[in-house]
Coordinates of C-alpha atoms in Angstrom, one line a residue:
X1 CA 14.0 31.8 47.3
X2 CA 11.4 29.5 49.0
X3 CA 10.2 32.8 50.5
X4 CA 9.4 34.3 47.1
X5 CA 8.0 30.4 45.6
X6 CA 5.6 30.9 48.3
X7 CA 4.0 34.1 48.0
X8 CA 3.7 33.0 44.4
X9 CA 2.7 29.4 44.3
X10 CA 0.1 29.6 47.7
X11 CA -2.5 30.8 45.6
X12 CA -2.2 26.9 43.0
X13 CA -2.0 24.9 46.7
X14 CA -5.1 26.9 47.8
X15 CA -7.2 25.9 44.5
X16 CA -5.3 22.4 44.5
X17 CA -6.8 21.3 48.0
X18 CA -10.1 22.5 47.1
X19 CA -9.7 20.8 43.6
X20 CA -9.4 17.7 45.9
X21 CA -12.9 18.6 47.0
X22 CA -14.5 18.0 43.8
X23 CA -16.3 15.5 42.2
X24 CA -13.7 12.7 40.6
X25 CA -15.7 12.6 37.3
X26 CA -15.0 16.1 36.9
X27 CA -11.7 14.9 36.0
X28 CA -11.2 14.2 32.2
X29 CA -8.4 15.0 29.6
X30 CA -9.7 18.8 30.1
X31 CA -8.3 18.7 33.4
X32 CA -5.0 16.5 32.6
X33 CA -4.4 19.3 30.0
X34 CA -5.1 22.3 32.5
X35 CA -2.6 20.4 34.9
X36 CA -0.1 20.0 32.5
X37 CA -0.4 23.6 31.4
X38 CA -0.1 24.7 34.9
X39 CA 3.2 22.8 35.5
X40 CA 4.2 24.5 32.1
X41 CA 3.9 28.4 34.2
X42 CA 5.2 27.1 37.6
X43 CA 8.1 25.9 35.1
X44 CA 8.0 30.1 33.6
X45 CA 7.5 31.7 37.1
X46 CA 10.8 29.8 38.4
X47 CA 12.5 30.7 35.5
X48 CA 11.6 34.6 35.9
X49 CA 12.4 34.4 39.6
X50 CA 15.8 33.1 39.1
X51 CA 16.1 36.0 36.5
X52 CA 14.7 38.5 39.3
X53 CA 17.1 36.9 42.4
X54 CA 20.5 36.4 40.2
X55 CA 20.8 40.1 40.0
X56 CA 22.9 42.4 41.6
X57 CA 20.5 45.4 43.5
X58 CA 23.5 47.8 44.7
X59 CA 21.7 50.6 46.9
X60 CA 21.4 53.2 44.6
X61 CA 19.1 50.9 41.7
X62 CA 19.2 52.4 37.9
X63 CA 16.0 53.2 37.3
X64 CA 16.2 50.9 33.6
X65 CA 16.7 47.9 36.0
X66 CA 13.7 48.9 38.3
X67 CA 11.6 48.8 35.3
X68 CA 13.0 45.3 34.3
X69 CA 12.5 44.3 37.8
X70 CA 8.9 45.0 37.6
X71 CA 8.3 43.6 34.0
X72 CA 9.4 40.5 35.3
X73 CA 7.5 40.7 38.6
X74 CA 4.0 41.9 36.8
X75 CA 5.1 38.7 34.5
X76 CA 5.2 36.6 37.4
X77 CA 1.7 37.6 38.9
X78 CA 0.1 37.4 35.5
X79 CA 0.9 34.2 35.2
X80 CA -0.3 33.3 38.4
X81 CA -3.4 34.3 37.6
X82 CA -3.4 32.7 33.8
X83 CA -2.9 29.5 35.6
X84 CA -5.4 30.4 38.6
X85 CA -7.9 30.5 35.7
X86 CA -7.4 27.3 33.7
X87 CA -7.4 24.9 37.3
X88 CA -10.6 26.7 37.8
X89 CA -12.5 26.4 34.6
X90 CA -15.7 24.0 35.0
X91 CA -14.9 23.0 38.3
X92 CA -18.1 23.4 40.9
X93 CA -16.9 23.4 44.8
X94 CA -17.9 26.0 46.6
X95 CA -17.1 29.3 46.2
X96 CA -15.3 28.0 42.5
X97 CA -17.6 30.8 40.5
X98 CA -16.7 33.1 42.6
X99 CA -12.9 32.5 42.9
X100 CA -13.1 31.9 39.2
X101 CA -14.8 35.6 38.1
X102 CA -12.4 37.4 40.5
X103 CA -9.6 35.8 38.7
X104 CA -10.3 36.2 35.4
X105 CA -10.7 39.9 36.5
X106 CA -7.7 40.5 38.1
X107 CA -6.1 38.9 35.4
X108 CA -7.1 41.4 32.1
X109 CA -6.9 44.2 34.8
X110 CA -3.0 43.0 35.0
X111 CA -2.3 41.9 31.2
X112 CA -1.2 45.2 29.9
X113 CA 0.8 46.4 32.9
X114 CA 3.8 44.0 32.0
X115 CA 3.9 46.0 28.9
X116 CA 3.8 48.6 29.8
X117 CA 6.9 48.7 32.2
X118 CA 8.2 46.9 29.0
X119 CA 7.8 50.4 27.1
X120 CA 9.1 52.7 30.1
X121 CA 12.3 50.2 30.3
X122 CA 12.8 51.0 26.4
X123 CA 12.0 54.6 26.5
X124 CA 14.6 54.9 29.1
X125 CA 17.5 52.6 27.6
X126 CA 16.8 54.8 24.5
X127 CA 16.1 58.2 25.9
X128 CA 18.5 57.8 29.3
X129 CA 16.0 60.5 30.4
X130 CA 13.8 60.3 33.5
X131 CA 12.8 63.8 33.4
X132 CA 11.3 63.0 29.9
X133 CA 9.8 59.8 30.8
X134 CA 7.9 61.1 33.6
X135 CA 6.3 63.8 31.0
X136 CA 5.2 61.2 29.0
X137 CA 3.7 59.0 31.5
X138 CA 0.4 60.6 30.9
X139 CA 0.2 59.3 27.6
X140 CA 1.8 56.2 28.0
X141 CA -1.0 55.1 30.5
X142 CA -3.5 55.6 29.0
X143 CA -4.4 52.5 26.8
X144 CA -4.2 51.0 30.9
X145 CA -6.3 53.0 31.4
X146 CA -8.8 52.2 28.8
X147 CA -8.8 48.6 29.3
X148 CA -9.4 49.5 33.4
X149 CA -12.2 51.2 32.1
X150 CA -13.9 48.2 30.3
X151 CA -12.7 45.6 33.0
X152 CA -15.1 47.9 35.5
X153 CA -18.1 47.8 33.8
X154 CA -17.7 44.0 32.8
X155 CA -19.6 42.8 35.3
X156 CA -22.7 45.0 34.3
X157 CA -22.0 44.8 30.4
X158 CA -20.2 41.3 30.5
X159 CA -17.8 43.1 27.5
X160 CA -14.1 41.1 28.6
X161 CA -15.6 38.1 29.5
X162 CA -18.8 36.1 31.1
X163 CA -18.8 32.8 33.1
X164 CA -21.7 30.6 32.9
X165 CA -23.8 28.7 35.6
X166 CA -21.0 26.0 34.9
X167 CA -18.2 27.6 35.9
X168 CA -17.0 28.0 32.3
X169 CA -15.4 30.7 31.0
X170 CA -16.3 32.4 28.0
X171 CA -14.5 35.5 25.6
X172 CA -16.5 38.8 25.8
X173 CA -17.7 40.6 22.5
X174 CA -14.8 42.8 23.0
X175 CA -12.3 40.7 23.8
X176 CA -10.4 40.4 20.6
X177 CA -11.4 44.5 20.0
X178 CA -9.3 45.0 23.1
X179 CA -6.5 42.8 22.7
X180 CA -4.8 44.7 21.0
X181 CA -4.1 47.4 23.2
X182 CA -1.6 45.5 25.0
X183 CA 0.0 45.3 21.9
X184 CA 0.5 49.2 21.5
X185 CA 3.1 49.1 24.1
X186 CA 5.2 46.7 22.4
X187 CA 4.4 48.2 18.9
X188 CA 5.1 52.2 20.1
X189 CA 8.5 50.4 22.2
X190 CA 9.6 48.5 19.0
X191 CA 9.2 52.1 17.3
X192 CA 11.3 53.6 19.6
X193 CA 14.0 50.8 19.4
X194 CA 14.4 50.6 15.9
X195 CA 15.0 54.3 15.8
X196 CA 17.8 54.2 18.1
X197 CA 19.3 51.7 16.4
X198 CA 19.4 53.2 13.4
X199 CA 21.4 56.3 15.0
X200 CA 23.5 54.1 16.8
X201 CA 27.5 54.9 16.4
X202 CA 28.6 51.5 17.0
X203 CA 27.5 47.8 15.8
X204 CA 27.0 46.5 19.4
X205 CA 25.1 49.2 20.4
X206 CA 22.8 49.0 17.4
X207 CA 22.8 45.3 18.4
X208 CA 21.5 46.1 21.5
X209 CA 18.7 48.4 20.1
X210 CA 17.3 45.4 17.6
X211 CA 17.5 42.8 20.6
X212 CA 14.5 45.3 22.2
X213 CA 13.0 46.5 18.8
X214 CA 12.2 42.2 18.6
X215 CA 10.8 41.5 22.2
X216 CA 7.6 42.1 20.2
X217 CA 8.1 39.1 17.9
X218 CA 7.6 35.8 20.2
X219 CA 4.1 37.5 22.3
X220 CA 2.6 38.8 19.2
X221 CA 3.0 35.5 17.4
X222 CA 1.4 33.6 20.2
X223 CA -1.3 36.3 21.0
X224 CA -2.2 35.6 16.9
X225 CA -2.5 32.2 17.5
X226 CA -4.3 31.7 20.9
X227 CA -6.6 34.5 19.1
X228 CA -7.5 32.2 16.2
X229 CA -7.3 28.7 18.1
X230 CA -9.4 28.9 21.1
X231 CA -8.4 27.0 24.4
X232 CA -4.3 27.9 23.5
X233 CA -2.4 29.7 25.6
X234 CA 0.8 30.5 24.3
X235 CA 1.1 34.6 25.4
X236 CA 3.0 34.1 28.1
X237 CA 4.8 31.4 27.2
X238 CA 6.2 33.6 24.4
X239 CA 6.7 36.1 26.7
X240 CA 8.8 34.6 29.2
X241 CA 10.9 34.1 26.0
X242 CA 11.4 37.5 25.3
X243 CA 12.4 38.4 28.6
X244 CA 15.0 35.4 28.8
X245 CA 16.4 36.5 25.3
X246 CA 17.0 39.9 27.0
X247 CA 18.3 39.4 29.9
X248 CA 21.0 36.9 28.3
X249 CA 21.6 39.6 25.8
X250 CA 22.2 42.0 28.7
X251 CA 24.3 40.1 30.9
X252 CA 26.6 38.7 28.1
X253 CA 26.9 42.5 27.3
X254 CA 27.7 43.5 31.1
X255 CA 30.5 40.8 31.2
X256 CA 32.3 41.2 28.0
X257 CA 32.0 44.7 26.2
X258 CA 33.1 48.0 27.6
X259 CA 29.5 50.2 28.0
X260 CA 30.9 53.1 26.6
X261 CA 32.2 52.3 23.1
X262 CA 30.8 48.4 23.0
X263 CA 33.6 47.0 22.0
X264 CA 34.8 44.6 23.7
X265 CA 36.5 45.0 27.1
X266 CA 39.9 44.2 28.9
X267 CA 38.8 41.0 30.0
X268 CA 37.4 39.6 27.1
X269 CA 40.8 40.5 25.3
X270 CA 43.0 38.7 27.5
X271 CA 40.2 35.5 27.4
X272 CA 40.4 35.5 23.6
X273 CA 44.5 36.0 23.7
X274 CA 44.9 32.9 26.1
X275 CA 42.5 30.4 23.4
X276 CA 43.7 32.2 20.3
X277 CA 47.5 31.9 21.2
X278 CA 46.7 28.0 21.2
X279 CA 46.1 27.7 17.7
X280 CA 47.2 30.2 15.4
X281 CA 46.3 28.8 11.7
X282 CA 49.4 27.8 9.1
X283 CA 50.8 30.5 7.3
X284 CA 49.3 33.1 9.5
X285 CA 50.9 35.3 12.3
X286 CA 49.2 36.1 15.3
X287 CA 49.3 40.1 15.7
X288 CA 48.3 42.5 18.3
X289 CA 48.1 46.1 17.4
X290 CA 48.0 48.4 20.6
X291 CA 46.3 52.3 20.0
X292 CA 46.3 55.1 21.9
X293 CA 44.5 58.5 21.0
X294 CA 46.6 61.2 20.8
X295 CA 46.4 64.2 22.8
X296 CA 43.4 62.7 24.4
X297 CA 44.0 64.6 27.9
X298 CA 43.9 68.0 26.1
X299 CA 40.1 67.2 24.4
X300 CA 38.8 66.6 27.8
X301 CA 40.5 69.2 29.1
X302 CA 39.7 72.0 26.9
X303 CA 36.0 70.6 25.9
X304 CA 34.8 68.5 28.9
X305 CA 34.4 64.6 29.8
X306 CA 31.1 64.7 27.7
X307 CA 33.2 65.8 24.1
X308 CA 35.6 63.3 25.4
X309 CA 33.7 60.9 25.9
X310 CA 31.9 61.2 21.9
X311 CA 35.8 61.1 20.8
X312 CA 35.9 57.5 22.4
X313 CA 32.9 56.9 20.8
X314 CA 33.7 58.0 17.4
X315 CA 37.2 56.2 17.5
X316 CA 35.8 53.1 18.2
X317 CA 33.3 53.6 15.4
X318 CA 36.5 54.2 12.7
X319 CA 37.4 51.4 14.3
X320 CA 35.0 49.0 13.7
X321 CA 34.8 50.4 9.8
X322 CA 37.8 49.9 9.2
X323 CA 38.3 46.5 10.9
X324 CA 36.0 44.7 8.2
X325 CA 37.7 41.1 8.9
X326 CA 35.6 38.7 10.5
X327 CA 38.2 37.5 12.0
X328 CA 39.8 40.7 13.6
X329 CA 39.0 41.1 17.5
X330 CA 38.7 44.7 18.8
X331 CA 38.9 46.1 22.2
X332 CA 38.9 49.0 24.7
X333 CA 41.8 48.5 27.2
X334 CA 41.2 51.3 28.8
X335 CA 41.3 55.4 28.8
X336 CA 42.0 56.2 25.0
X337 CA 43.8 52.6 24.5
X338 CA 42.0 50.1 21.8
X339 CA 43.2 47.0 20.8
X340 CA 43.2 45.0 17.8
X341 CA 44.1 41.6 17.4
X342 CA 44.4 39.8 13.9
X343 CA 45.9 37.4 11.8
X344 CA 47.7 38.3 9.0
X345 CA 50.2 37.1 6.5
X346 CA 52.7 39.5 7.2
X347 CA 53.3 42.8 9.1
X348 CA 52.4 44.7 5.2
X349 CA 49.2 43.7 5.9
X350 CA 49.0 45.2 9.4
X351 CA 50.0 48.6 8.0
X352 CA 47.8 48.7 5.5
X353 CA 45.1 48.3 8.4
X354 CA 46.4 51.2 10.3
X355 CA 46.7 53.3 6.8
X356 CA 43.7 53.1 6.2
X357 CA 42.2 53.7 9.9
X358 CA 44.7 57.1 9.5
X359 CA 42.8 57.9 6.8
X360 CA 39.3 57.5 8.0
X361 CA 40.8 59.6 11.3
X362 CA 41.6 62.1 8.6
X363 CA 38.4 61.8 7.0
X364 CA 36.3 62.1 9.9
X365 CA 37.9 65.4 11.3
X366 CA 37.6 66.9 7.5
X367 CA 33.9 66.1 6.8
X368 CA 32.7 67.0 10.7
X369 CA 34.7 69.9 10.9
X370 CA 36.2 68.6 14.5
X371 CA 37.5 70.6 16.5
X372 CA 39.8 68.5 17.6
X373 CA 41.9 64.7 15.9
X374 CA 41.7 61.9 16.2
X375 CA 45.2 61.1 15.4
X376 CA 46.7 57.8 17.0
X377 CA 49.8 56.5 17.8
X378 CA 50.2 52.4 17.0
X379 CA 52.7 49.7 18.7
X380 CA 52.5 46.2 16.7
X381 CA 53.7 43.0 18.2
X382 CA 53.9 39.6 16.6
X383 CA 53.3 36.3 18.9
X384 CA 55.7 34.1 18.9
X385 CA 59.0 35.8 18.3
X386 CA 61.5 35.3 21.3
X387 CA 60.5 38.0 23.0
X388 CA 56.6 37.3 23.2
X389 CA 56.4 34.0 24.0
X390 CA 53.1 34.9 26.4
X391 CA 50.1 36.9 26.2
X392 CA 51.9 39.1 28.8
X393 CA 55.0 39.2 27.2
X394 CA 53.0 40.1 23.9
X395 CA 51.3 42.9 25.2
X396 CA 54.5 44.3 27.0
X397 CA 56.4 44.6 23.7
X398 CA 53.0 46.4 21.9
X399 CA 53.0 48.9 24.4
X400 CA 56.5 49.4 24.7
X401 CA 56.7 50.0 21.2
X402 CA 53.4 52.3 21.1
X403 CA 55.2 54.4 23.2
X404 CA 58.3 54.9 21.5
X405 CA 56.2 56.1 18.6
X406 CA 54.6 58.2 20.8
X407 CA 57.9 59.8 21.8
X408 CA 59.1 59.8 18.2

């Protein structure tokens, strides 16, 4: 960790001891505000490190979390250099002017590349295609491309930005022309989400999708208002958001929803038993309602993992549109095994449920012309009789009973 704080942070104790070198009435609320909004991204650039250190890196890295990796890292330096710029601003030791324009250069040469690994994160996640991605790379760098272009010639045509004889910074003509480029990677990646999502087979996944579609939201409302207010700086801020928001969003998902049907997994169940067992409401009975696909061996056998695998899906999906009740909990144990846990009034109520999940089974394999079915067989189990008097003991008697239907 102090390894990483240091390759980041020597660049602000190099301008700080130099900073010590200038004149003390060069010191006003301009600087107290630079200061404070320094300590602001040291505060962001610990928070992305943390993000970048707490995760696991097995050997073989998915290239999705490469991309991640290096959004955050491009973050990082970016940010750096944001803050680089505001200690520097006005301040006249030798070599400031210099250090400032070199800076301020290296900083709109690096603006767009965060998002741009941003779009080549969501193009994979939606895609799951490398092959793809690297055909599209050409066109995907090109607005980086564009702005390396103008960022050249700024020292000739002074387009990006100027600094005066002062040391001051100053917008270019084409500054606010320009922005927006930056903006087309998080626009076209938005696109891309909100797509997916909409073809998305389950209600976590689609979840998933609008959690990316939104990165947009926070950096494009504080990239509208440092554009209209002058001296802000609230991009990255923003951004640092975003990537927080996802990552959360990704780790909750890692932990407690099977990837395949996202629904949620083994673990989770057995959490939300334990706490739910506690305190079943009056007049209600707790029930849990064990599934297992029928058959299932015989779809991956005669059509491959990959048809198998859209059967898991698919279930899950009838699942989930069946299971309307806010208050019903759904899970993948495992295999073809799902879960449902509920609270009902009676066991009628349960086999209504499972009626009408037959049905939509039924449905499903009439209006797709499957194949193959997606017929079920169901043990039900009550908490709280004298023979489940545990969460173990309740999921014993479902699966015991599961597979006497089976067998029937």
């Amino acid at each position: 960790v102090w390894a990483y704080l240091y390759t980041f942070l020597f660049p602000f104790s190099t301008i700080y001891d130099m900073l010590k070198e200038s004149k003390p009435q060069e010191w006003g609320m301009h600087s107290m505000h630079t200061i404070l909004y320094s300590e602001i991204n040291i505060f962001g650039i610990l928070i992305l490190l943390l993000l970048y250190l707490s995760q696991r890196r097995p050997r073989n890295v998915p290239p999705d979390q490469k991309l991640f990796d290096a959004m955050l890292l491009s973050t990082i330096w970016i940010i750096v250099l944001d803050s680089g710029m505001w200690l520097l601003d006005g301040k006249t030791f030798s070599g400031a002017w210099a250090l400032n324009y070199i800076f301020s250069t290296l900083y709109f040469l690096f603006t767009p590349v965060g998002s741009f690994f941003w779009l080549l994160y969501t193009d994979y996640k939606v895609y799951d295609d490398t092959v793809r991605l690297k055909k599209r790379l050409p066109l995907y760098i090109l607005p980086l491309l564009i702005t390396l272009f103008f960022v050249a010639l700024n020292p000739i045509k002074d387009w990006f930005f100027t600094v005066d004889a002062a040391n001051v910074y100053h917008r270019g003509i084409l500054f606010l022309p320009l922005t927006p480029l930056t903006y087309v990677y998080l626009a076209y990646a938005a696109f891309l989400a909100l797509q997916r999502a909409q073809k998305s087979l389950t209600r976590a996944e689609q979840r998933d999708y609008l959690y990316i579609a939104a990165f947009i939201l926070p950096p494009l409302l504080g990239g509208v208002i440092q554009s209209l207010h002058y001296g802000l700086s609230l991009v990255w801020v923003c951004t640092i958001i975003s990537e927080l928001l996802i990552y959360i969003n990704v780790q909750n998902r890692e932990l407690s929803t099977d990837w395949q049907t996202g629904l949620f997994n083994r673990r989770q169940l057995e959490r939300y038993l334990e706490n739910k067992t506690q305190s079943v409401p009056d007049g209600r009975t707790l029930y849990l309602v064990l599934l297992d696909i029928d058959g299932f061996k015989q779809i991956n056998d005669a059509y491959g993992h990959a048809v198998g695998d859209t059967a898991l899906t698919q279930f899950a999906t009838l699942l989930q549109s069946v299971c309307t009740n806010r208050s019903d909990f759904l899970a993948r144990l495992g295999g073809d095994e799902f879960t449902i846990v509920c609270e009902r009034k009676d066991a009628a109520s349960v086999s209504e449920t499972l009626a009408r999940l037959r049905g939509a089974t039924d449905a499903w394999i009439a209006d797709a012309a499957a194949e193959y079915s997606l017929n079920f067989s169901a043990g039900v189990a009550a908490f709280g009789t004298p023979e489940t008097p545990t969460v173990d003991a309740l999921l014993r008697k479902a699966d015991t009973l599961m597979y006497e239907e089976k067998l029937y």
